[in-house]
Amino acid sequence: LLQRVAETPDVVALRVKDRGVWKPMTWREYGRRIEHLALGMLELGLQPGENVAIIGDNWPQHLITDLAAQSLQGAGVVLYPESSPEEVAFIVGHAECPVVVVRDQEQADKLFEMQQELPGLRRIIYCDGRGMSLYDATVAISFDEVLAMGARRAEANPNEYRESVDRGKNSDIAILMYTSGTTGEPKGAMMTHLNVIAGVKNF
């Protein structure tokens, strides 16, 4: 990621549909958001090596969260948006995720419903703020707020993010993929960075 940002900063990395219009995001902006989210989550108390759960659809914040967690030697743990509150609680608890990024209120509700079953859950980061104003602000915080916190931390500590990435190893778990749980409780498949690279090369 850092190599791509350095080599082609102004090339379009993603296009995001907003109110019917496809808006481009360059590699520079993509990389900056990943850095700011990573540092923002550290500011919230996430420790290097801890996992971050993601509940939502195919959206840029999903990728940004995944890579931000990986840059802190943690793993992204992806949950289906159709998952029940009980399924969400099991996976978030089993993967020991202190932070969960959700698309909207519908997904946040599942976590608040099961909050007593999740003593390790410290923060819920939401992307769509509609309906979220009545929630406990010490738990729920907006994605944009976390980005702003990370931007301030990056300004104060310009080398922190790169140093964190450099501490990562190819044997670190990059992604925790859970099975559907049709024959029992879901099981987490641990994918290291080497696994991911091997998969890409083979493909």
mmCIF file of C-alpha atoms in Angstrom, residues 51 61 115 165 176:
data_model
loop_
_atom_site.group_PDB
_atom_site.id
_atom_site.type_symbol
_atom_site.label_atom_id
_atom_site.label_comp_id
_atom_site.label_asym_id
_atom_site.label_seq_id
_atom_site.Cartn_x
_atom_site.Cartn_y
_atom_site.Cartn_z
ATOM 1 C CA ASN A 51 -8.459 -7.118 16.014
ATOM 2 C CA GLN A 61 -14.754 2.217 4.872
ATOM 3 C CA GLN A 115 -23.538 -5.332 25.012
ATOM 4 C CA VAL A 165 3.723 -0.613 9.532
ATOM 5 C CA LEU A 176 -9.858 -13.561 10.296
#
